[in-house]
mmCIF file of C-alpha atoms and ligand atoms in Angstrom:
data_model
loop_
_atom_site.group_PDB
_atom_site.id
_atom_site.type_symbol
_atom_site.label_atom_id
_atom_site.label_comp_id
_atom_site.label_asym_id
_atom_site.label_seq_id
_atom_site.Cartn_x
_atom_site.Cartn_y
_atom_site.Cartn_z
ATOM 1 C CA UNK A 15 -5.068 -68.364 24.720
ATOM 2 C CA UNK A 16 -3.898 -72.083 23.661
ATOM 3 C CA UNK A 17 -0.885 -72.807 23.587
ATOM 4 C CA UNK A 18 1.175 -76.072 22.791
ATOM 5 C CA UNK A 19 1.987 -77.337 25.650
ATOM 6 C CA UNK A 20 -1.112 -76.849 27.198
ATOM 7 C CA UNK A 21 -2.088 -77.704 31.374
ATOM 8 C CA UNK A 22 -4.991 -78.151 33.183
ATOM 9 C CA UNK A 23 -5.694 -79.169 36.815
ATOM 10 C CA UNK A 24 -8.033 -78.896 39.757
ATOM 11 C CA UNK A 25 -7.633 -76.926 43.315
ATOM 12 C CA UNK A 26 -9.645 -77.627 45.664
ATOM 13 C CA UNK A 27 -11.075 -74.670 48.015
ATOM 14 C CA UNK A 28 -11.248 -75.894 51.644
ATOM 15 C CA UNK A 29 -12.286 -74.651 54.475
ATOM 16 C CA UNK A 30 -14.553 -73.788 57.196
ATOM 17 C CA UNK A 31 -18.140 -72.282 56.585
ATOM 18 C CA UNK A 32 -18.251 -68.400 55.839
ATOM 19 C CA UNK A 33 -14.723 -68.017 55.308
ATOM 20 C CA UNK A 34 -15.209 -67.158 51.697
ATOM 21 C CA UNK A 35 -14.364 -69.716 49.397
ATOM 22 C CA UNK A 36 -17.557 -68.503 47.255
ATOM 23 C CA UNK A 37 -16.381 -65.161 46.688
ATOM 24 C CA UNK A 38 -12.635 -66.225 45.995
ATOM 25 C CA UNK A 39 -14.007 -68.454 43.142
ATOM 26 C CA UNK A 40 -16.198 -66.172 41.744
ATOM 27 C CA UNK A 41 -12.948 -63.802 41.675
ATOM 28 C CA UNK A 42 -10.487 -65.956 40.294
ATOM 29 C CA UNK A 43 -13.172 -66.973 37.564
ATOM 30 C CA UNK A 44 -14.069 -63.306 36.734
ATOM 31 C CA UNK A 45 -17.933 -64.404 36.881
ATOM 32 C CA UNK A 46 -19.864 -65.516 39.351
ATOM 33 C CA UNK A 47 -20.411 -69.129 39.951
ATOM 34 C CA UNK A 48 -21.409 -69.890 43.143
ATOM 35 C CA UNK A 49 -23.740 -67.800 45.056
ATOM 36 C CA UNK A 50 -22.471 -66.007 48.395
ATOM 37 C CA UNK A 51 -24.580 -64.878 51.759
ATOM 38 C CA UNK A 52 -23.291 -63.853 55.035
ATOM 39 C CA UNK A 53 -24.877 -66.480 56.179
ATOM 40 C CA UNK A 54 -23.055 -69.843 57.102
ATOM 41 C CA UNK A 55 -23.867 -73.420 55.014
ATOM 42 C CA UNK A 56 -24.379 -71.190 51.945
ATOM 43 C CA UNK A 57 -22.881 -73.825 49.436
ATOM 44 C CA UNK A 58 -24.246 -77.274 49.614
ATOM 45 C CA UNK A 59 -22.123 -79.279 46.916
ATOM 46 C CA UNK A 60 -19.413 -79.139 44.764
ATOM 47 C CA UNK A 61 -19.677 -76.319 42.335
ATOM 48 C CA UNK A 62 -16.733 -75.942 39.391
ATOM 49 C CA UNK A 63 -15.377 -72.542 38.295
ATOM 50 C CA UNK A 64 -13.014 -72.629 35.826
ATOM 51 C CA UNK A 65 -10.117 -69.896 35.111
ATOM 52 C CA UNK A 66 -7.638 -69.166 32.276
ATOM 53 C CA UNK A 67 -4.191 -67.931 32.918
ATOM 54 C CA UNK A 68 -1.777 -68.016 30.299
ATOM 55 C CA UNK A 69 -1.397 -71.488 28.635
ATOM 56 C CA UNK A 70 -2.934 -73.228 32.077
ATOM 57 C CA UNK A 71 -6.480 -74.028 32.493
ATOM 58 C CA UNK A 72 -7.310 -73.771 36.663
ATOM 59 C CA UNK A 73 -10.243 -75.817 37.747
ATOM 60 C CA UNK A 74 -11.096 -74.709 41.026
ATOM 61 C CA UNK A 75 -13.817 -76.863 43.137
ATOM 62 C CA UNK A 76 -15.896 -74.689 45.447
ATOM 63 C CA UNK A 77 -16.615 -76.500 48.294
ATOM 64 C CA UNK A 78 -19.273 -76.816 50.982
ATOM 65 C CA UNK A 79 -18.090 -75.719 54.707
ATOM 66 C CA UNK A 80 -16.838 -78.240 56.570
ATOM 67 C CA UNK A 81 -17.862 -77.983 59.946
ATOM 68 C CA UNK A 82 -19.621 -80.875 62.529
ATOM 69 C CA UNK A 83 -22.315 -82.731 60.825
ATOM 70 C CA UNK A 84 -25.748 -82.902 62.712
ATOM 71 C CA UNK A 85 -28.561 -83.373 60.628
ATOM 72 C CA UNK A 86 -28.260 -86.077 56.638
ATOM 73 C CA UNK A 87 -27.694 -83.077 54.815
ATOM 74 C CA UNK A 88 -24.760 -81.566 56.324
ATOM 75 C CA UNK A 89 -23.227 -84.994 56.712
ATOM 76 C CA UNK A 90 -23.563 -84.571 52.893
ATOM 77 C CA UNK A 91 -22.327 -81.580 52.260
ATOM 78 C CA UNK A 92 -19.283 -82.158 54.534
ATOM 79 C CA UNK A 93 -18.626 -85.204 52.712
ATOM 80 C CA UNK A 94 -18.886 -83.749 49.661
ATOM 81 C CA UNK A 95 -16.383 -81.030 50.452
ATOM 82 C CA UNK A 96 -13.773 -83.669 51.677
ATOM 83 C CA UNK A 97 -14.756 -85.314 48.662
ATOM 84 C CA UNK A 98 -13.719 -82.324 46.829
ATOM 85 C CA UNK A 99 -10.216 -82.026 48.729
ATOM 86 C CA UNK A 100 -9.678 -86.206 47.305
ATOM 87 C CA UNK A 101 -10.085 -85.094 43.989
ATOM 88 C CA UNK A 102 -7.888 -82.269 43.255
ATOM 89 C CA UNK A 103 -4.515 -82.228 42.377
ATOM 90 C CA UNK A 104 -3.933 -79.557 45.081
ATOM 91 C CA UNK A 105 -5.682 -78.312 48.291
ATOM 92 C CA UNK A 106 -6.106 -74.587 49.226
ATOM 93 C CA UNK A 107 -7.526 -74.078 52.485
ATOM 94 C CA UNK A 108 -8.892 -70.545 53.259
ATOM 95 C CA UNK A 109 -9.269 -69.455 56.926
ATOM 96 C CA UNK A 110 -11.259 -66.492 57.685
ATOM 97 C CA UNK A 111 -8.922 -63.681 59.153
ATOM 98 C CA UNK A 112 -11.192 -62.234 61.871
ATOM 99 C CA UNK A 113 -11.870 -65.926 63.636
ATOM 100 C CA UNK A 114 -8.123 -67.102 63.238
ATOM 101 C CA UNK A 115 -7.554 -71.131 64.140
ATOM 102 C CA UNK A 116 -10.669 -71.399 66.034
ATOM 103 C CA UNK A 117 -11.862 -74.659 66.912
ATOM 104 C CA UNK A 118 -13.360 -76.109 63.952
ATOM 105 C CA UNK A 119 -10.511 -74.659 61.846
ATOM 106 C CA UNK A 120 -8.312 -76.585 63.990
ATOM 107 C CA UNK A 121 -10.282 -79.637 63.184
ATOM 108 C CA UNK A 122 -9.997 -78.956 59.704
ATOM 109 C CA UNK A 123 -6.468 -78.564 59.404
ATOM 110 C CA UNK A 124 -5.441 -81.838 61.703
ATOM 111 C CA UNK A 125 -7.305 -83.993 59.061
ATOM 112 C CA UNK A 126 -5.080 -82.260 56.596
ATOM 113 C CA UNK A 127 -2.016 -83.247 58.144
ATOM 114 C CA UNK A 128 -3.597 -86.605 58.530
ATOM 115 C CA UNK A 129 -3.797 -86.759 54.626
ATOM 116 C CA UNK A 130 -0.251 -86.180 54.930
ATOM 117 C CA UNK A 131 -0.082 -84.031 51.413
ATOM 118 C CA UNK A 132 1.033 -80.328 51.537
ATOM 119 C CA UNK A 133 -1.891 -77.718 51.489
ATOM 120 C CA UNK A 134 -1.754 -74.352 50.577
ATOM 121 C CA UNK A 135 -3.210 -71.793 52.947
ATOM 122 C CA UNK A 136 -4.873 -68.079 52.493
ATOM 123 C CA UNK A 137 -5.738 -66.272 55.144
ATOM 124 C CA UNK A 138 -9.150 -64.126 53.483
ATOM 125 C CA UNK A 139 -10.653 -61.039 54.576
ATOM 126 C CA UNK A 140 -7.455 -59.280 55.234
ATOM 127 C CA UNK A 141 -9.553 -55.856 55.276
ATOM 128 C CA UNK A 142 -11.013 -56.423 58.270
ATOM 129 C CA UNK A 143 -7.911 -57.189 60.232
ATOM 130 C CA UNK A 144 -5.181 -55.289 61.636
ATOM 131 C CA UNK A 145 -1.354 -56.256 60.479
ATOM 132 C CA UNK A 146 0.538 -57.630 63.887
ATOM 133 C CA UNK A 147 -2.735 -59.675 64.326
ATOM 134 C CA UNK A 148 -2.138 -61.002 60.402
ATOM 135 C CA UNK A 149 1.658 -61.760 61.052
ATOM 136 C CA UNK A 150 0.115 -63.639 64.232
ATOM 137 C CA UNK A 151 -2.013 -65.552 62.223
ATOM 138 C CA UNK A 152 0.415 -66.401 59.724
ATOM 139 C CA UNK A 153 2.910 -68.067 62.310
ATOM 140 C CA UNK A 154 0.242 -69.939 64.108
ATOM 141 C CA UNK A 155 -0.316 -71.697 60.828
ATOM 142 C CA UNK A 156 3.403 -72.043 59.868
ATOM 143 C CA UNK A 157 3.837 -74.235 62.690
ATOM 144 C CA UNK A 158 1.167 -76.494 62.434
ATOM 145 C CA UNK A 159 3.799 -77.941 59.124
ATOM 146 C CA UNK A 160 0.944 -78.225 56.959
ATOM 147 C CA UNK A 161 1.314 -75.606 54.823
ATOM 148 C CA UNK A 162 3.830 -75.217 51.898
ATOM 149 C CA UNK A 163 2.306 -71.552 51.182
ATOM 150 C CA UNK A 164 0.134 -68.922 52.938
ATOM 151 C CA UNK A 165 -0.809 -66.078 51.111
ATOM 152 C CA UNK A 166 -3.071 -62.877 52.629
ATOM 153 C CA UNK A 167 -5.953 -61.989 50.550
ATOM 154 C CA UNK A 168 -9.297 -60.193 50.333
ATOM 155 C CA UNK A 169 -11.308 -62.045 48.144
ATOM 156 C CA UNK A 170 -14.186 -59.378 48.285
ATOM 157 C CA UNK A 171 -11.416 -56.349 47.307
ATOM 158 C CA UNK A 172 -8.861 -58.986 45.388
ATOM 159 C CA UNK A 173 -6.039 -57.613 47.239
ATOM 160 C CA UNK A 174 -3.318 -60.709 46.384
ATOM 161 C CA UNK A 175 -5.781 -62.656 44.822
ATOM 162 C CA UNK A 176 -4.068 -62.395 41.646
ATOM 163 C CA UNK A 177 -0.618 -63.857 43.387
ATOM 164 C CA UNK A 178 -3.101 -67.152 44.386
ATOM 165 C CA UNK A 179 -3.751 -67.302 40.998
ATOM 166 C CA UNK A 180 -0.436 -66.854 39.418
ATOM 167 C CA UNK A 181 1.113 -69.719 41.702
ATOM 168 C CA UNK A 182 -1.909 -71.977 41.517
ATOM 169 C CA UNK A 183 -1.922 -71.581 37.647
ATOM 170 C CA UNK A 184 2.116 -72.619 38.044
ATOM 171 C CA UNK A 185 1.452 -75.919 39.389
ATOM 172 C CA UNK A 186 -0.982 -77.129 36.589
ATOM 173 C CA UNK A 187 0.254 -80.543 35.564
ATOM 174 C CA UNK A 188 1.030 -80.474 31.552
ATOM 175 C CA UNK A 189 -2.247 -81.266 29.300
ATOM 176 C CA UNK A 190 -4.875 -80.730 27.239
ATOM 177 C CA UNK A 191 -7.574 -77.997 28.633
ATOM 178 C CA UNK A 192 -10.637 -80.209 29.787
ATOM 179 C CA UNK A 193 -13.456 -77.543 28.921
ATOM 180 C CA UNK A 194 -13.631 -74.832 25.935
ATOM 181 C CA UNK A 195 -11.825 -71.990 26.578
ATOM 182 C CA UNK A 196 -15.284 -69.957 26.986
ATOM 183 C CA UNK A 197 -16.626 -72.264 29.687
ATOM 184 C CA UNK A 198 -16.617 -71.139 33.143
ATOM 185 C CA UNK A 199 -18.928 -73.846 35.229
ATOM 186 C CA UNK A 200 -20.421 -76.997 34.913
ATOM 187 C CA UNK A 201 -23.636 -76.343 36.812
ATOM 188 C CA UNK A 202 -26.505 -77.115 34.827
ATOM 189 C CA UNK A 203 -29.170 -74.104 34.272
ATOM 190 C CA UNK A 204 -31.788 -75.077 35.905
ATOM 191 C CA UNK A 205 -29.364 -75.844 38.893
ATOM 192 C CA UNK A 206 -28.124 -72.514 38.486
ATOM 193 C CA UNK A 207 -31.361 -70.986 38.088
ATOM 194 C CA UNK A 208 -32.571 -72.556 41.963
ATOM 195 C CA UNK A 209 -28.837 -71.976 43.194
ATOM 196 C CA UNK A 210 -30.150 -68.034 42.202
ATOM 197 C CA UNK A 211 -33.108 -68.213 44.303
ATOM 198 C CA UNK A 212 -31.739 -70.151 46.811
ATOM 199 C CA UNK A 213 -29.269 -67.713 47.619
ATOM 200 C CA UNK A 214 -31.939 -64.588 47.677
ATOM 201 C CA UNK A 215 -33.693 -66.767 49.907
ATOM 202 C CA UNK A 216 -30.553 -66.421 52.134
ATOM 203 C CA UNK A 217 -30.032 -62.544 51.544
ATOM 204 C CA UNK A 218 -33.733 -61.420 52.500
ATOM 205 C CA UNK A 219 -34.766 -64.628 55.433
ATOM 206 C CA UNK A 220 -33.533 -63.986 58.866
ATOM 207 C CA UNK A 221 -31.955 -66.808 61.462
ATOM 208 C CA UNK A 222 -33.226 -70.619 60.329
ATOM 209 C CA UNK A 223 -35.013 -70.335 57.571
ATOM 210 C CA UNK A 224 -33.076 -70.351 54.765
ATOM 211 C CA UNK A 225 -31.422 -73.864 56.538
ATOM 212 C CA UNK A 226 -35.184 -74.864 56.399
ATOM 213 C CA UNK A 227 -35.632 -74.454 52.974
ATOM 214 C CA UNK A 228 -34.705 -75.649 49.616
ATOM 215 C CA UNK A 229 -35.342 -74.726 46.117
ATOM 216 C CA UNK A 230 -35.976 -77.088 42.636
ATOM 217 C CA UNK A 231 -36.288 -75.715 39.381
ATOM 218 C CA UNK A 232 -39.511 -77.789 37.735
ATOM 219 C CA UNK A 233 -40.240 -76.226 35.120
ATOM 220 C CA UNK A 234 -38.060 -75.112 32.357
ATOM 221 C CA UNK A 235 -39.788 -73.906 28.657
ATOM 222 C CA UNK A 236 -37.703 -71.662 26.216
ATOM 223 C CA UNK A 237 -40.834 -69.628 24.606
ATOM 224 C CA UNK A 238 -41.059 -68.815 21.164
ATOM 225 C CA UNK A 239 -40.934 -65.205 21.400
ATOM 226 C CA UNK A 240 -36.808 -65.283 23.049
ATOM 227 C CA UNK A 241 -38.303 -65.311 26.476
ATOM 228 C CA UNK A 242 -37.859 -68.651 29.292
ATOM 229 C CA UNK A 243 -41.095 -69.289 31.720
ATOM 230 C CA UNK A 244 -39.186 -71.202 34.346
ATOM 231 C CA UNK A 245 -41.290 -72.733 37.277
ATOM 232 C CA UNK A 246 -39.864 -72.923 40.789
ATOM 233 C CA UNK A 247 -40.890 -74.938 44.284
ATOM 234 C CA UNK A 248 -39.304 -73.785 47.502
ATOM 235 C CA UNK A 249 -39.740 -76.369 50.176
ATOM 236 C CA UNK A 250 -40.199 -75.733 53.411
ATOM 237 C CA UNK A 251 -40.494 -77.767 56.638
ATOM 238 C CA UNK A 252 -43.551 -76.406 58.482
ATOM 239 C CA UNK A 253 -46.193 -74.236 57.574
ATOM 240 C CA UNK A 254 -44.874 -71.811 59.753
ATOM 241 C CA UNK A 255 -42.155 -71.549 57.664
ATOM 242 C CA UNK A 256 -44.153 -71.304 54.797
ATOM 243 C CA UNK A 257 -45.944 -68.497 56.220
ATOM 244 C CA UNK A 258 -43.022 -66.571 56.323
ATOM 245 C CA UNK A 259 -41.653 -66.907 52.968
ATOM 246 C CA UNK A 260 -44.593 -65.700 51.405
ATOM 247 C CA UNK A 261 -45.143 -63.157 53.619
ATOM 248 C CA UNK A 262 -47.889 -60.127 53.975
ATOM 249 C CA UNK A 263 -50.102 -60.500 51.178
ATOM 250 C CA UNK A 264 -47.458 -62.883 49.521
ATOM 251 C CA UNK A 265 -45.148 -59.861 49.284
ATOM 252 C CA UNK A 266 -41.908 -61.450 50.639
ATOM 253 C CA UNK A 267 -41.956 -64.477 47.758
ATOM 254 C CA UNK A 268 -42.763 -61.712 45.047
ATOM 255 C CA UNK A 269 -39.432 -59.857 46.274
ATOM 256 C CA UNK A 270 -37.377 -63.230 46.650
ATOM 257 C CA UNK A 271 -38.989 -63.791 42.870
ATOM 258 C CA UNK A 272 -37.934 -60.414 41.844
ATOM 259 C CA UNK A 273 -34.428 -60.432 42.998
ATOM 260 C CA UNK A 274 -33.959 -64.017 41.118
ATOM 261 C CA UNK A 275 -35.564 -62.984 38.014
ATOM 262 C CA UNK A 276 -33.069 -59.975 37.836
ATOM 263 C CA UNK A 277 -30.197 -61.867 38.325
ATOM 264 C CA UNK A 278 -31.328 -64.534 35.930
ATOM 265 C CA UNK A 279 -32.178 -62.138 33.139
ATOM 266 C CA UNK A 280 -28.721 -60.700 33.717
ATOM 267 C CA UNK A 281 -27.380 -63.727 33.138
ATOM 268 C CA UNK A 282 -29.207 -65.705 30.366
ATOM 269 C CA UNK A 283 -29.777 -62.091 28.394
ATOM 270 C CA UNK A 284 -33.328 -62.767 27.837
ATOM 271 C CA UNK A 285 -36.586 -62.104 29.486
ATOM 272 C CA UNK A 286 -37.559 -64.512 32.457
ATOM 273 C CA UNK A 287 -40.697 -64.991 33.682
ATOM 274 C CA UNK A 288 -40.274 -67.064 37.095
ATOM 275 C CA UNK A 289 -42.962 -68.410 39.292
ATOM 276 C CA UNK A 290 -42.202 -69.684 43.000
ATOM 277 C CA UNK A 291 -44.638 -71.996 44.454
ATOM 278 C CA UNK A 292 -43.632 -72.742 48.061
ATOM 279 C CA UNK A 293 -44.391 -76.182 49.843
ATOM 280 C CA UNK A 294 -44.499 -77.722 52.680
ATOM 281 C CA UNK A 295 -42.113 -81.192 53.080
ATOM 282 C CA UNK A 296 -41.274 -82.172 56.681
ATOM 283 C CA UNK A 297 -37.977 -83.906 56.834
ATOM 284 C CA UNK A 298 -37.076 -83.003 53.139
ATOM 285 C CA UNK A 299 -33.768 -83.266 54.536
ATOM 286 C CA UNK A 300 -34.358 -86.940 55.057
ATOM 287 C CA UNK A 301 -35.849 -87.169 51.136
ATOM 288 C CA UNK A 302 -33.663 -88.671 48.714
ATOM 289 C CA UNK A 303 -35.129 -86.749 45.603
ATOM 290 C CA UNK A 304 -34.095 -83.407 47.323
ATOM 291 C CA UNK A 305 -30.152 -84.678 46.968
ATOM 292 C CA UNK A 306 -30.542 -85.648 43.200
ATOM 293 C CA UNK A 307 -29.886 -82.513 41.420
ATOM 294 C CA UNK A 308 -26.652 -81.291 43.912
ATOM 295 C CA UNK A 309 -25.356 -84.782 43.236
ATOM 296 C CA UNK A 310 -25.292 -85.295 47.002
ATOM 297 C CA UNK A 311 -24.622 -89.074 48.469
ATOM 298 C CA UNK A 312 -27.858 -89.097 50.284
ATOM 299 C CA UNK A 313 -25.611 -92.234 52.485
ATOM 300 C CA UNK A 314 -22.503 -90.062 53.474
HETATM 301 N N1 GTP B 414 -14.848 -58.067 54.374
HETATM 302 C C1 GTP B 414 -14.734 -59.173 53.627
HETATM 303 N N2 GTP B 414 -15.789 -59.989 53.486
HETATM 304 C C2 GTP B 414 -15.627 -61.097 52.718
HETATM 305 C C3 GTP B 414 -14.419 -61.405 52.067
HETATM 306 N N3 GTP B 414 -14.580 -62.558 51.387
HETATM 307 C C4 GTP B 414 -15.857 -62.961 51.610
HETATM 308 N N4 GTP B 414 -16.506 -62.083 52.401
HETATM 309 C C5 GTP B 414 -17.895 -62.162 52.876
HETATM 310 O O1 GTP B 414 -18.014 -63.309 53.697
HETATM 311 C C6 GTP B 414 -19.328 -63.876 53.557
HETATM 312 C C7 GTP B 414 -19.227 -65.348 53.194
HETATM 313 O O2 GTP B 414 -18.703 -65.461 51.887
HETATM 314 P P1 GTP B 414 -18.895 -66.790 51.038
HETATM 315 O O3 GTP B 414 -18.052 -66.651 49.814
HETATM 316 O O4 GTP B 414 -20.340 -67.131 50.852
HETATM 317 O O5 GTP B 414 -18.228 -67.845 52.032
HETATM 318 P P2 GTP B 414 -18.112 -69.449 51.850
HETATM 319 O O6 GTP B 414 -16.815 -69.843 52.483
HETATM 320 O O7 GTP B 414 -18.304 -69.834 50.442
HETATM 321 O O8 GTP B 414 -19.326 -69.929 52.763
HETATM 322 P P3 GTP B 414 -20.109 -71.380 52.742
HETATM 323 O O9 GTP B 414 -20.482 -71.673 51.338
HETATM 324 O O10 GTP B 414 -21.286 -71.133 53.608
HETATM 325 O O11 GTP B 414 -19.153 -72.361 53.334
HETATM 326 C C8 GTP B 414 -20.047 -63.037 52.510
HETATM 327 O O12 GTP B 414 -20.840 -62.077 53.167
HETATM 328 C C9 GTP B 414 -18.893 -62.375 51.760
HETATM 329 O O13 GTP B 414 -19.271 -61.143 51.165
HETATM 330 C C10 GTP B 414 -13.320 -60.503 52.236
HETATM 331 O O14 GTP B 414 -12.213 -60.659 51.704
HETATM 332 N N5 GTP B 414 -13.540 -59.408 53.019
HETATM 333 MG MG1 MG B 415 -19.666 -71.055 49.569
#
C-alpha cells in the first residue's frame, strides 16, 4: 500500500555466474522474472523485478554474471552487469556458498573496493553448506572491508531472504513509486516470451549448446478468438547444432516448444499457439541485430 511519504530505489544484484541472483529476484518479487538454469551465463542483460514492502517500492536489477569476457557477447553482458552495479543506489553482491571467494569472486569483489562505495553481501545457497564452513565464509569476506552487511540466505528455500528484503526496503531514498503498484518487470512480452524459450533451451540442451544459441520472438498476433499465435526463430551457429535442437524426427524442438507454451499460457492466461523455426547464423554473436532486443552495447 501507498503511503505519504512514499520511497523508491534500485539494488543492484551482483555477482558471479550461477550464484543465484535469478532465483533471489524472482523471490523477493514473489513472481518470476528472470528465468533460472543450472547452467552458467543464464541471464544476458539487465532484467528489472520490482517488490513492494510497506510504503517502499524496491527495484532490484538482475544482472548478468560477471566473469572473464572471451567472445562480443559476454563482453556485453559483463558490461551490462557492471552497468547495472553504476546505476543503483545500492550494490548487493551474492556469492555462491559451496565455491566461497574463488578466483573470479575475488576479482569481483576487488573492483568493488575499487568503486570505493559500501556493498552489501549474501552468501546464497546456505542449504548446501555446513555451519563452521558458513562462519568461515563470512569472515573471509569481513576482512576484505567491503562489506557493510552479509546476510546467509537460500534463495531457492527463502531462508533469510525476507531479512534482505526488510533492510534493503529500509534504505529506499524518500519518493514517489516509479511503476504502478501492480507492476513487477519491465521486460517487454515478446522479450519475455523468447527469455521463456530461451531458458527451456537451457533446461533440456546438454554442454554448449544453449551458449550457441539464441532465441527472437518474430511474430506476435493476438487472435480474435482470446488466443496469441506467437512465431519464434532459434539461431544456431552450425548445422550441427541445428541438428540437435530439433532432434529425432524434430522431437526435441516440439518438447522445447511444449515446455514454453506451458509456461507462457501460465502466464498470459490464454491459449498460445507457438511455433519455433530454428536457423542457422554463424557468428550471430558478432551480429548487431541479435543485441537489439536485450538492449546490449554491441561496442562494450
Ligand atoms: N540449493 C540451492 N540452489 C540454488 C539456490 N539459489 C539458486 N540455486 C540454483 O542455482 C542455479 C543458478 O541459479 P540462477 O538464479 O540462474 O543463478 P544466476 O546467478 O542468476 O546465474 P546467471 O544468470 O547465469 O549469472 C539454479 O539451478 C538454481 O536453482 C539456493 O539457495 N540453494
Ligand atoms: Mg541469472
Amino acid at each position: 500500500m501507498n503511503t505519504d511519504t512514499p520511497r523508491a530505489g534500485f539494488i543492484a544484484v551482483v555477482g558471479a555466474p550461477n550464484v543465484g541472483k535469478s532465483t533471489l529476484i524472482n523471490r523477493l518479487v514473489g513472481t518470476k522474472v528472470s528465468i533460472v538454469s543450472p547452467k552458467v551465463q543464464t541471464t544476458r542483460t539487465r532484467v528489472l523485478g520490482i517488490a513492494l514492502a510497506g510504503d517502499a517500492q524496491v527495484i532490484l536489477i538482475d544482472t548478468p554474471g560477471i566473469f572473464k569476457p572471451r567472445r562480443r557477447l559476454d563482453r556485453a553482458m559483463v558490461a551490462a552487469a557492471w552497468g547495472g552495479a553504476a546505476d543503483a543506489d545500492h550494490v548487493l553482491m551474492l556469492i555462491d556458498a559451496t565455491r566461497g571467494v574463488d578466483a573470479n569472486t575475488a576479482a569481483i569483489i576487488g573492483k568493488l573496493k575499487d568503486g570505493g562505495r559500501g556493498v552489501m553481501a549474501a552468501i546464497n545457497k546456505i542449504d548446501l553448506v555446513k555451519k563452521p564452513a558458513l562462519l568461515g565464509l563470512a569472515q573471509e569476506l569481513q576482512s576484505t572491508g567491503v562489506f557493510t552487511e552479509i546476510f546467509m540466505i537460500s534463495a531457492e528455500k527463502g531462508d533469510g531472504v525476507d531479512e534482505v528484503m526488510a533492510h534493503v526496503a529500509g534504505l529506499m531514498p524518500e519518493g514517489p513509486w516509479l511503476f504502478p503498484d501492480d507492476q513487477v518487470s519491465d521486460m517487454p512480452e515478446r522479450l519475455l516470451a523468447a527469455e521463456i524459450t530461451r531458458e527451456k533451451l537451457y533446461l533440456q540442451l546438454h554442454q554448449e549448446l544453449p551458449y550457441a544459441a539464441t532465441v527472437e520472438t518474430e511474430e506476435w498476433e493476438d487472435k480474435d478468438d482470446g488466443s496469441v499465435r506467437i512465431g519464434q526463430v532459434v539461431y544456431v551457429e552450425r548445422a550441427t547444432q541445428k541438428a540437435i535442437v530439433l532432434g529425432k524426427g524434430g522431437r526435441q524442438v516440439k518438447a522445447i516448444g511444449a515446455a514454453a507454451r506451458a509456461e507462457l499460457e501460465d502466464i498470459l492466461g490464454c491459449r498460445v499457439h507457438l511455433f519455433l523455426f530454428v536457423k542457422v547464423r554463424e557468428k550471430w554473436g558478432d551480429d548487431p541485430d541479435r543485441y537489439r532486443d536485450w538492449d546490449l552495447d554491441f561496442n562494450a
